[in-house]
XYZ file of C-alpha atoms in Angstrom:
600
model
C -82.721 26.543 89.542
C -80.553 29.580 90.209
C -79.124 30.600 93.439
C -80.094 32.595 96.551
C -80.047 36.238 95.920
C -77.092 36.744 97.909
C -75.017 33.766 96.099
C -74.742 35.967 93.430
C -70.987 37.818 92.550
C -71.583 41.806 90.602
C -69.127 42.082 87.671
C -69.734 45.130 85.321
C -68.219 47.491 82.926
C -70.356 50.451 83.553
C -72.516 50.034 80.710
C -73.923 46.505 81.726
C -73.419 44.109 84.422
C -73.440 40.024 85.066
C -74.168 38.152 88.404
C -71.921 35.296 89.018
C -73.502 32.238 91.164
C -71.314 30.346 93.440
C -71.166 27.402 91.155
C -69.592 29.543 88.393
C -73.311 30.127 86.759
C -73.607 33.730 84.578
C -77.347 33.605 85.523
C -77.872 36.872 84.092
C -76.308 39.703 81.547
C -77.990 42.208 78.917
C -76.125 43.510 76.373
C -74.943 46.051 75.229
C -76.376 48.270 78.160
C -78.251 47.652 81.462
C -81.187 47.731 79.994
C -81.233 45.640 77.157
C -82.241 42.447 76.327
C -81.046 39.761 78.766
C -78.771 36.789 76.729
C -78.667 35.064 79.738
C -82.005 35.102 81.557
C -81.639 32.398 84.023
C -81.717 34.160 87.179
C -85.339 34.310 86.232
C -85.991 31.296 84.733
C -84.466 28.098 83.927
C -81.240 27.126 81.920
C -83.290 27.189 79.151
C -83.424 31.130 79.590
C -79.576 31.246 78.970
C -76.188 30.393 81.027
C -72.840 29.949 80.986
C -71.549 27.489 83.524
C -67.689 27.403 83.997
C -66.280 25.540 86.580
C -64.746 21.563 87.346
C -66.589 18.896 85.606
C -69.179 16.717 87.126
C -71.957 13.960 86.718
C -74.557 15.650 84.463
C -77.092 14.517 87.222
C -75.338 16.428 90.050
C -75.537 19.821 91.000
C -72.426 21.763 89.902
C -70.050 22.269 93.023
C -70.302 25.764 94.519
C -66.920 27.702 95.148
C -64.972 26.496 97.750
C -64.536 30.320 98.306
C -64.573 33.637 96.285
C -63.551 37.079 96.703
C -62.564 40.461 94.616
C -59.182 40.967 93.917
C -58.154 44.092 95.786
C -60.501 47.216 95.975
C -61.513 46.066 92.246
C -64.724 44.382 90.859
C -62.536 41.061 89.166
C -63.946 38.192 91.036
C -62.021 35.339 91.849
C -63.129 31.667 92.809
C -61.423 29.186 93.584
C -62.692 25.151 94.166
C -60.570 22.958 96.090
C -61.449 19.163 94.169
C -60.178 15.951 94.962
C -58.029 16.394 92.277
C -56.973 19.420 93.192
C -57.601 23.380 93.189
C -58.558 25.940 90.198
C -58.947 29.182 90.158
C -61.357 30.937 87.993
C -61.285 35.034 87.316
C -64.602 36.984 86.196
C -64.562 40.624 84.879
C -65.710 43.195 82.704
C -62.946 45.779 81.095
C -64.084 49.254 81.584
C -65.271 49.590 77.382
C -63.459 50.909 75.010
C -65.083 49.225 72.032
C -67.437 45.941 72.027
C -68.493 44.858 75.448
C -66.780 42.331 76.773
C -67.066 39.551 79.360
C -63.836 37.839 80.056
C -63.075 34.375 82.290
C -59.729 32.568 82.757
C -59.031 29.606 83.946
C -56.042 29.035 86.045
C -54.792 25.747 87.433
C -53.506 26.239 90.946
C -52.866 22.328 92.332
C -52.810 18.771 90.974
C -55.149 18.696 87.525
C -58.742 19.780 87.534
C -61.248 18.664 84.599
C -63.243 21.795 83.869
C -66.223 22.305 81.723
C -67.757 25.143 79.885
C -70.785 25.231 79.153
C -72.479 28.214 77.287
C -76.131 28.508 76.325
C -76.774 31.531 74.673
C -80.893 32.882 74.362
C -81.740 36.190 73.051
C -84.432 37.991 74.123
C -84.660 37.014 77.261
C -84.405 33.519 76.782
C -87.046 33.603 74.092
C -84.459 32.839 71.046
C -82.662 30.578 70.014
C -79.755 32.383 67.920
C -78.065 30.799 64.667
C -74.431 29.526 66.274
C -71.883 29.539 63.814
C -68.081 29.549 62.681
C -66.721 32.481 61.516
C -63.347 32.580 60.334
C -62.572 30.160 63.310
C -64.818 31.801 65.930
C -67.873 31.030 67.305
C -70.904 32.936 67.030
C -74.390 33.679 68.092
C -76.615 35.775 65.781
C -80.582 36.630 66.802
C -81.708 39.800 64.880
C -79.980 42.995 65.504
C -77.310 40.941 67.747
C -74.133 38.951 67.836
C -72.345 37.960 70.747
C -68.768 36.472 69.556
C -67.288 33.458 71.305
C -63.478 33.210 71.582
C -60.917 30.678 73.311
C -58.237 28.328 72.987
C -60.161 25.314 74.414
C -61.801 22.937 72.382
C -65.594 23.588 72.102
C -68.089 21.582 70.845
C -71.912 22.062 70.263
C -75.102 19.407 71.514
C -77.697 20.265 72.571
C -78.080 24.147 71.207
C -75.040 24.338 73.968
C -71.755 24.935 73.548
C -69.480 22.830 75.393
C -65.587 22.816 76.123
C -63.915 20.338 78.305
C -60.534 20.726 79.171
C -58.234 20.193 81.893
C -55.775 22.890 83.953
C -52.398 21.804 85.917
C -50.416 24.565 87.896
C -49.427 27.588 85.618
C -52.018 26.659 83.001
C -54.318 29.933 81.882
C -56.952 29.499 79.263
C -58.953 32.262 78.538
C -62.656 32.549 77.690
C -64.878 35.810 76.109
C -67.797 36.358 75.206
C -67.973 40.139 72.934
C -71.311 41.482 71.829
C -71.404 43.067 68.254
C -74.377 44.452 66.149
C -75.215 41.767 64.141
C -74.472 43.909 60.627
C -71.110 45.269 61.577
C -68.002 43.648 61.459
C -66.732 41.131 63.840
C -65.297 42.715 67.033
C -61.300 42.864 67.499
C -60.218 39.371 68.854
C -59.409 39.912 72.921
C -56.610 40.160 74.620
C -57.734 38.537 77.909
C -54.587 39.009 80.323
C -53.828 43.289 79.107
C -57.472 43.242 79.558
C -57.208 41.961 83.539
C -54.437 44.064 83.902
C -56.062 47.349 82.793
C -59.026 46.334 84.554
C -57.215 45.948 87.817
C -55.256 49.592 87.009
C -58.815 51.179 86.370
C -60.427 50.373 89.662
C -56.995 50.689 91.702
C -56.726 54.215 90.556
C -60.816 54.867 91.020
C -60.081 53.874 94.592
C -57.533 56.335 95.358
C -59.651 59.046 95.219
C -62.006 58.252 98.337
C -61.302 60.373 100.659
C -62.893 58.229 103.562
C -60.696 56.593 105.948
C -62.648 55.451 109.054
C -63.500 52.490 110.767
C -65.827 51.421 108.370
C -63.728 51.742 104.929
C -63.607 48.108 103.585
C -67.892 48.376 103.676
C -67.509 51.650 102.125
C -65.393 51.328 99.512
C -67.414 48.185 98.346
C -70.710 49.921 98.648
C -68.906 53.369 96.006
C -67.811 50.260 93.971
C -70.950 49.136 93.742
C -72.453 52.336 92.975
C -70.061 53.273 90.193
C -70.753 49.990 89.168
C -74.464 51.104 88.407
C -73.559 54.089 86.755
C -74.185 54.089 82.979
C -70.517 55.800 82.015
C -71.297 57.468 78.575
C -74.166 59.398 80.344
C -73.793 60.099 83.426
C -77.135 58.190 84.547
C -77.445 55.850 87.611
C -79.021 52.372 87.885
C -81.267 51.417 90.759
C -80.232 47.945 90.623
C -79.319 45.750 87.497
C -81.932 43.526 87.793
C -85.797 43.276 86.632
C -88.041 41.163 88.785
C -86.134 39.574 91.613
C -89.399 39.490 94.101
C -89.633 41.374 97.366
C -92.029 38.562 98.132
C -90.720 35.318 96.929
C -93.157 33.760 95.348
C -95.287 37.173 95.120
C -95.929 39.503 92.404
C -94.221 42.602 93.923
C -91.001 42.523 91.467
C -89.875 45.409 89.165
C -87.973 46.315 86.882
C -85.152 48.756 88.164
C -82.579 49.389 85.178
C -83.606 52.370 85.124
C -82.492 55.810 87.108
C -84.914 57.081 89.314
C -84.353 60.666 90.520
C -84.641 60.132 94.080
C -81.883 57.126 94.124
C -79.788 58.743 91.761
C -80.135 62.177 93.698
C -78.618 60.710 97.170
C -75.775 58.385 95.462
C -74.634 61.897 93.838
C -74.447 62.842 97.895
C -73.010 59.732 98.841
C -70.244 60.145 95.912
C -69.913 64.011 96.800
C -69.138 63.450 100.743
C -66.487 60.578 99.791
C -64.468 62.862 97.056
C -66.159 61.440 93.877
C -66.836 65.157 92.247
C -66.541 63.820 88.351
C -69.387 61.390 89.023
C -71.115 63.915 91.028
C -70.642 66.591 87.960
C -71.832 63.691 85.663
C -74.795 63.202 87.109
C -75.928 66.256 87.133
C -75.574 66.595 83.426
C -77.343 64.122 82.780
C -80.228 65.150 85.038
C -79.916 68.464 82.880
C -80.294 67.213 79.850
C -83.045 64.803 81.127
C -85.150 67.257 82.283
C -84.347 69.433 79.676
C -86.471 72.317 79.394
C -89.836 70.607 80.702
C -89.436 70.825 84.515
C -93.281 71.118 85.264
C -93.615 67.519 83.452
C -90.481 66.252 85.327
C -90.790 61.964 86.006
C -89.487 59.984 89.090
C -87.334 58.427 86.444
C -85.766 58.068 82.995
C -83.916 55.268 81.088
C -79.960 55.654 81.271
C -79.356 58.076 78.615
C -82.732 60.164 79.951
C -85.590 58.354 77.766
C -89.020 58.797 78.803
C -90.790 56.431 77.777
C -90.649 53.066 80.060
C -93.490 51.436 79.263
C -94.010 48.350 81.175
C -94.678 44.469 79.796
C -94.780 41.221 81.457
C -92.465 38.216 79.881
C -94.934 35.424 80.386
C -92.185 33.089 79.022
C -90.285 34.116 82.127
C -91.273 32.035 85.324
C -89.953 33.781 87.877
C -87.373 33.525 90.153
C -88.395 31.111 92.809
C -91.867 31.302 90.850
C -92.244 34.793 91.447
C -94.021 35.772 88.160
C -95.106 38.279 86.735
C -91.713 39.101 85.363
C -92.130 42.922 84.202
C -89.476 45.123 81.989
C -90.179 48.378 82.172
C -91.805 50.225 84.675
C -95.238 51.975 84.535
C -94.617 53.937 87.922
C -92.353 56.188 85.644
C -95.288 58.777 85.026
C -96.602 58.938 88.941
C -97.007 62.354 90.944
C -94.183 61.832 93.451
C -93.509 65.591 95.107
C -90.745 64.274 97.002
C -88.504 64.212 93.990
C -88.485 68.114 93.626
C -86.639 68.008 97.395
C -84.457 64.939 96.410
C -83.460 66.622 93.084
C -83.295 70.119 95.098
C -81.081 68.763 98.081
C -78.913 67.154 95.474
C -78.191 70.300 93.737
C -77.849 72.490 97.086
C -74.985 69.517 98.252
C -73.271 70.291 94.695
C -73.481 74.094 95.233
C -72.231 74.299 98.514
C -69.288 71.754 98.060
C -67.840 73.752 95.283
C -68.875 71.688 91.989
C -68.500 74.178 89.616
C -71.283 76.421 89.414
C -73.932 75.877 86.299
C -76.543 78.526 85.308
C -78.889 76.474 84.285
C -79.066 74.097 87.230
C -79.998 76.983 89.213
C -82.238 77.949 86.931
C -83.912 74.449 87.167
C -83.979 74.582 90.745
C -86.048 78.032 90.734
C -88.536 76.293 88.348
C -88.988 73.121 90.236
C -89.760 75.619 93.380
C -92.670 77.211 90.573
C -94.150 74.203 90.076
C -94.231 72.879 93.670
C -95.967 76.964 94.399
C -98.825 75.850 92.916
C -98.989 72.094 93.440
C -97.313 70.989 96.875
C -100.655 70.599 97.939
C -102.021 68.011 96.035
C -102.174 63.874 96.664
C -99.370 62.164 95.161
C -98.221 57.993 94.872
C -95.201 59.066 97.805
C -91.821 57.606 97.650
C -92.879 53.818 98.298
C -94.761 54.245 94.525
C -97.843 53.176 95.667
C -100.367 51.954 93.278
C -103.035 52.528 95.202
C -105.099 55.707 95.539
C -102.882 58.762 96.101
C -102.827 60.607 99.493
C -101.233 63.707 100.892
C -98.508 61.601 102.254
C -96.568 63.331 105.267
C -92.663 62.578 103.593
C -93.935 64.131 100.132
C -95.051 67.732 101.889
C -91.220 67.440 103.893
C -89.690 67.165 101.223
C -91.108 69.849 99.382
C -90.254 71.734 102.430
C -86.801 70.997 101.569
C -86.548 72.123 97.724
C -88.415 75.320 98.735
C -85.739 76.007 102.131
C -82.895 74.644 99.722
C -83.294 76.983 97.140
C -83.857 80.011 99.292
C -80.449 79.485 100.851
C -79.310 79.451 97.064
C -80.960 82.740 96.946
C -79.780 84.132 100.200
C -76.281 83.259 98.666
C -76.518 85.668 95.863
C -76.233 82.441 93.511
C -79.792 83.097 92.478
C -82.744 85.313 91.707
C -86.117 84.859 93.192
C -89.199 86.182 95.332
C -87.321 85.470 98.725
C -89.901 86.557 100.784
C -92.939 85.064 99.373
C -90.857 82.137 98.944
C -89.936 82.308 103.104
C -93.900 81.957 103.502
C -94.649 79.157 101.198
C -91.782 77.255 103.361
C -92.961 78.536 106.350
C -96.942 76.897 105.461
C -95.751 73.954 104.002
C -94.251 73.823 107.481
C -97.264 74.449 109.319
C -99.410 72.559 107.280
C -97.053 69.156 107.752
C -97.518 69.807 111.809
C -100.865 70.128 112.054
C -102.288 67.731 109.781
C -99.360 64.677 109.836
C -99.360 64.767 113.674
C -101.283 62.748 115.733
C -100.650 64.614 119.078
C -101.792 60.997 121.253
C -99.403 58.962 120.065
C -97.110 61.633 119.866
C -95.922 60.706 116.433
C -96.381 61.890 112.564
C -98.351 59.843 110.384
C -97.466 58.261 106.944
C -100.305 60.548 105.297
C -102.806 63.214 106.478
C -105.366 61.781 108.617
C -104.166 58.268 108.770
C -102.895 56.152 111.626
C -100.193 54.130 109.841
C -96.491 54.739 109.963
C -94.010 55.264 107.648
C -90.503 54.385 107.876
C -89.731 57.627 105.825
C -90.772 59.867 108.727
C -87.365 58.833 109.864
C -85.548 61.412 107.622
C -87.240 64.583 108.982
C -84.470 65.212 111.518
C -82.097 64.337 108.502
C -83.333 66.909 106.412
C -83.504 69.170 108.956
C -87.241 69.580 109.258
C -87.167 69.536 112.903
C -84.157 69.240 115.189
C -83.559 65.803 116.144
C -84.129 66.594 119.890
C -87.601 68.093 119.199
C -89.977 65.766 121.513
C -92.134 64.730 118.213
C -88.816 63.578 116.217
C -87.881 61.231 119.076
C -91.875 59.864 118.922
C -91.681 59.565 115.796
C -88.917 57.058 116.059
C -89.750 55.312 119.246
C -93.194 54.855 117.304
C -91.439 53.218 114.247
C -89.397 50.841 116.585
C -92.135 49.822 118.439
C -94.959 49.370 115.285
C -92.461 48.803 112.075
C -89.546 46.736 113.664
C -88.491 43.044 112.345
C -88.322 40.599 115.113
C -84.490 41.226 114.815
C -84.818 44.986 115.032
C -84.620 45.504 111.156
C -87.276 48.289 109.850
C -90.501 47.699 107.942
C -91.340 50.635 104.855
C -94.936 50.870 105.914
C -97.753 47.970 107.228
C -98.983 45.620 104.738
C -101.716 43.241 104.838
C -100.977 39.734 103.707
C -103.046 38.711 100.855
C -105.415 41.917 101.088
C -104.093 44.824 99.416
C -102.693 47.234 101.526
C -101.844 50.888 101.447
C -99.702 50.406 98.219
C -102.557 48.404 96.353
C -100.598 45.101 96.162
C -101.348 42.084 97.807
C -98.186 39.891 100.018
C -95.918 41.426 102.405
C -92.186 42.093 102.110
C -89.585 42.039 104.361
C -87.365 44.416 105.905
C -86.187 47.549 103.896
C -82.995 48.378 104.366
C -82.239 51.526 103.229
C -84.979 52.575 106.177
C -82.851 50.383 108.782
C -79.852 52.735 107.946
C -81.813 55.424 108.306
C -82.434 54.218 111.603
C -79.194 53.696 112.660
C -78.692 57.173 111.735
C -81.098 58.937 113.663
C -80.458 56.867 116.852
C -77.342 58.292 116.207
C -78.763 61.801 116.023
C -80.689 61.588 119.212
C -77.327 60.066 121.105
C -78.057 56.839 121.434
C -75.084 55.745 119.735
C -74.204 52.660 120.750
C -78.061 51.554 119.543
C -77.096 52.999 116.164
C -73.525 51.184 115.973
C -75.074 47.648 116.677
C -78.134 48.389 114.677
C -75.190 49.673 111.922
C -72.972 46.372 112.524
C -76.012 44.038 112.132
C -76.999 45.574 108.803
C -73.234 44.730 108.089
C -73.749 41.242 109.027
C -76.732 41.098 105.990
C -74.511 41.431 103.196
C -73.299 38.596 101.244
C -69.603 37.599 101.440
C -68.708 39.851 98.694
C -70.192 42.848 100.482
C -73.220 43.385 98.498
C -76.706 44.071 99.592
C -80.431 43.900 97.963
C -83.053 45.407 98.667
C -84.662 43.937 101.856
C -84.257 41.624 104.422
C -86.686 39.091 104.632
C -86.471 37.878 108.690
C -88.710 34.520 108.222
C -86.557 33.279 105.686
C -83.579 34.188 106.991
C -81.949 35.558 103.397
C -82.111 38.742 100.802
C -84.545 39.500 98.904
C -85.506 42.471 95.985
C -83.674 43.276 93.154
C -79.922 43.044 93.405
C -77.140 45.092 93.955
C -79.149 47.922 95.347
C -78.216 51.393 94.998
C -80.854 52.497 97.493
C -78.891 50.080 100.044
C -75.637 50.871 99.400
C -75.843 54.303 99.651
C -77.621 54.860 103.156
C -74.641 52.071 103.947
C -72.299 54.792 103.083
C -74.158 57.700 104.655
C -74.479 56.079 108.414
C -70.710 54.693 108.256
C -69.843 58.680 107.908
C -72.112 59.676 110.626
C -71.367 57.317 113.047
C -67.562 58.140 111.954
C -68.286 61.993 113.091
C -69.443 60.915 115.921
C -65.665 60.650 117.277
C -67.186 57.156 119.005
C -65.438 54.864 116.674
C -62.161 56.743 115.835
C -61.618 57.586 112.254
């Protein structure tokens, strides 16, 4: 069975990533890029889906030890563990070299006290645990063949095979270091350069050291920071440019429910406000990157543009369910792909817009044809702002004219007039000044509800929406206009967790709700930092710094976050990292830094 969501350790080379259990499980890794394939599919299944256990031997009834504690080394993303045994204390070190060649996934043993029996054991399944590959010798390494792949087994230890699992059992004293690495290959080239485990750690280290340095971010909050841009550079697919939501397909929102996605994929609107994130903390390459790649992406089809494209800007995600696959925790269906890709979502055009504007006024260099994107995203919104659309949550039930769509539409229309109004840009300022002035009006009148003094999650309705909460962020309204402070008093009082955390939107048990899905989910917490934000706004600070410092309390010990929160079970939940945490994380710890209350 694998491990809580939040027992799980992020290693990654920027073109894939693994989680590392406690225990010293691999539960789950797709090669060659986030979006392939999973060779170890655990995390969603069983060990028949694919591991690789490494860590001190025991009964083969017993349930492998967990860490006696773990941590990065540094400001880096090597992982160290370390289990203190009767017989005394190893250390073992997990990481991905930034690639230059065949991916790689590297783990050394080192003996620290006394001598420690250790174990590896590797059980490699294509496909997502679906095939069994042909394991072979090959010029005296081991290898793994399935199809198009090979994944290339090297170390000094002893291995044997039983059970279609390979096994090594060895045993470390101080100063002992044995190396193990696993290097993925196309299955018709040749065999990837042997590794060279300890210049590997070393580079590694050097690559994320140097990374570091540029952050320009030195407030109270820095250690959470500088994990969260980790974590987000992490998720970025290097030869491209293109962000991750998560690396992770399925892990539920509802455990035991069916509301679990696939998110190895960029979406517009997450990749749009890391760019932000990145931009306010120094991080212009990435920034620069990104935008490329949303340039290319788009290419020269703006009218048709998607909520999201695969990492090098493919359209076509189709979405399947892996009925092999039982779930984690029994949380089936387990989907790859994702069919929201082709959804109306108008708030995109203002994510997109916003993300661009932040680019332009920073001083990334200028491009002529992002502007020229941004002028025909404002086209297409002329004639279609006021349609229905799915919303930001992706709902799959019947579209609406929800209220956060028709702000942010607001936004990419006000965002590019200032581009205009800068002389950066050419375009009908004035007619443009009305549409943003109606879209305005139209938002007041109709996502208002004047008795409860609040706006609406879509026209006419009565629910809430936890993404009302960015209207004085985006400068809609002012944040001391008397229906932005509704608004929020509204969402605390109707939306809020038991422990203060904040809901998306209402849902309805096993009836579907507003999104068309049956089951609830727990508390979202990119909207709980947006919380903490506008408290922040509105001057009640010290609510917004203990509303900021319990969302620091959710995050595992390595300083990583999921999705949600789910308050009756007491642990994270949703896929895993998330982007869309991480970077509202980064967002409030700079507010709350402005705000001169907690030094900086």
């Amino acid at each position: 069975m694998a491990g809580r969501i939040e027992d799980y350790a992020l290693i990654g080379d920027m073109q894939t990533a693994a989680l590392v259990c406690r225990d010293g499980t691999v539960d789950w890794l797709c090669l060659p890029r986030f979006d392939s394939h999973a060779i170890f599919a655990g995390l969603l299944g069983t060990e028949e889906h694919g591991f690789w256990r490494l860590g001190p031997a025991h009964a083969a009834d017993a349930k492998p030890p967990a860490a006696s504690r773990r941590s990065y080394r540094g400001d880096s993303l090597v992982l160290e563990s370390e289990w203190d045994t009767p017989r005394g204390t190893v250390r073992v070190t997990d990481f991905m070299p930034p690639r230059d060649g065949a991916p790689q996934l590297i783990r050394i043993v080192e003996g620290v006290t006394g001598r420690v029996p250790m174990r590896s054991a590797l059980r490699m399944r294509f496909s997502y645990g679906r095939v069994v590959p042909w394991v072979h010798r090959n010029e005296g390494r081991t290898v793994a063949v399935a199809g198009p792949d090979s994944v290339w087994f090297d170390t000094e230890a002893e291995t044997y095979g039983k059970s279609l699992t390979t096994y090594a059992d060895f045993t470390v004293a101080p100063g002992d270091r044995i190396a193990f690495t696993i290097s993925w290959q196309p299955s018709h080239k040749e065999p990837p350069p042997l590794p060279e485990p300890e210049a590997s750690l070393e580079a590694t280290e050097e690559f994320w050291r140097e990374w570091v340095e540029h952050c320009t971010y030195h407030g109270p909050y820095r250690e959470a920071v500088i994990r969260s841009l980790i974590t987000l550079k992490a998720l970025t697919y290097a030869p491209t440019g293109g962000i991750v939501a998560a690396p992770t397909t399925s892990l539920p929102e509802d455990i035991g429910g069916v509301r679990n996605w696939d998110y190895r994929y960029t979406w517009l609107r997450d990749a749009a406000i890391t760019l932000s994130s990145l931009l306010r903390t120094g991080y212009r390459e990435e920034a620069r990157a990104w935008r490329e790649w949303l340039l290319r992406a788009v290419a020269g089809d703006p009218e048709n543009l998607q909520i999201m494209y695969g990492i090098a800007g493919e359209r076509e995600l189709g979405e399947a369910e892996l009925d092999w696959l039982p779930g984690y925790e029994a949380s089936a269906p387990v989907r790859v792909g994702n069919g929201a890709a082709h959804q109306l979502q108008l708030d995109v055009y203002g994510e997109v817009t916003e993300a661009l504007h932040l680019a332009h006024m920073t001083g990334l260099a200028r491009n002529d044809y992002a502007s020229l994107l941004q002028l025909k995203l404002i086209r297409y919104l002329e004639d279609h702002w006021q349609e229905p659309d799915e919303g930001i949550w992706e709902v799959r039930g019947p579209r609406r004219h929800f209220v956060h769509s028709k702000v942010m539409a607001w936004v990419a229309v006000d965002r590019t007039i200032k581009l205009i109004e800068s002389g950066d840009a050419d375009g009908p300022l004035e007619r443009w000044k009305e549409l943003r002035d109606d879209i305005h009006r139209d938002v007041c009148e109709k996502g208002y509800d004047k008795e409860r003094n609040t706006f609406t999650q879509s026209y006419g309705s009565q629910e809430l929406d936890a993404s009302l909460l960015l209207i004085p962020q985006m400068g809609f309204l002012p944040p001391d206009d008397k229906r932005v402070i509704g608004t929020i008093e509204a969402i605390q009082r109707e939306l809020s967790t038991p422990d203060g955390f904040i809901l998306r939107y209402p849902t309805e048990g096993s009836h579907a709700g507003v999104d068309g899905l049956p089951g609830d989910e727990g508390a979202f917490l990119a909207c709980s930092f947006w919380m903490a934000d506008d408290l922040a706004m509105i001057g009640r600070v010290d609510e917004a710094r203990k509303l900021f410092e319990k969302l620091l309390a959710l995050r595992n010990d390595l300083g990583l976050l999921a999705e949600e929160w789910d308050p009756r079970l007491q642990r994270q939940v949703g896929n895993f990292p998330q982007a869309f945490s991480h970077v509202p994380l980064i967002d409030t710890a700079l507010r709350l830094t402005a705000s001169g209350a907690y030094g900086g």
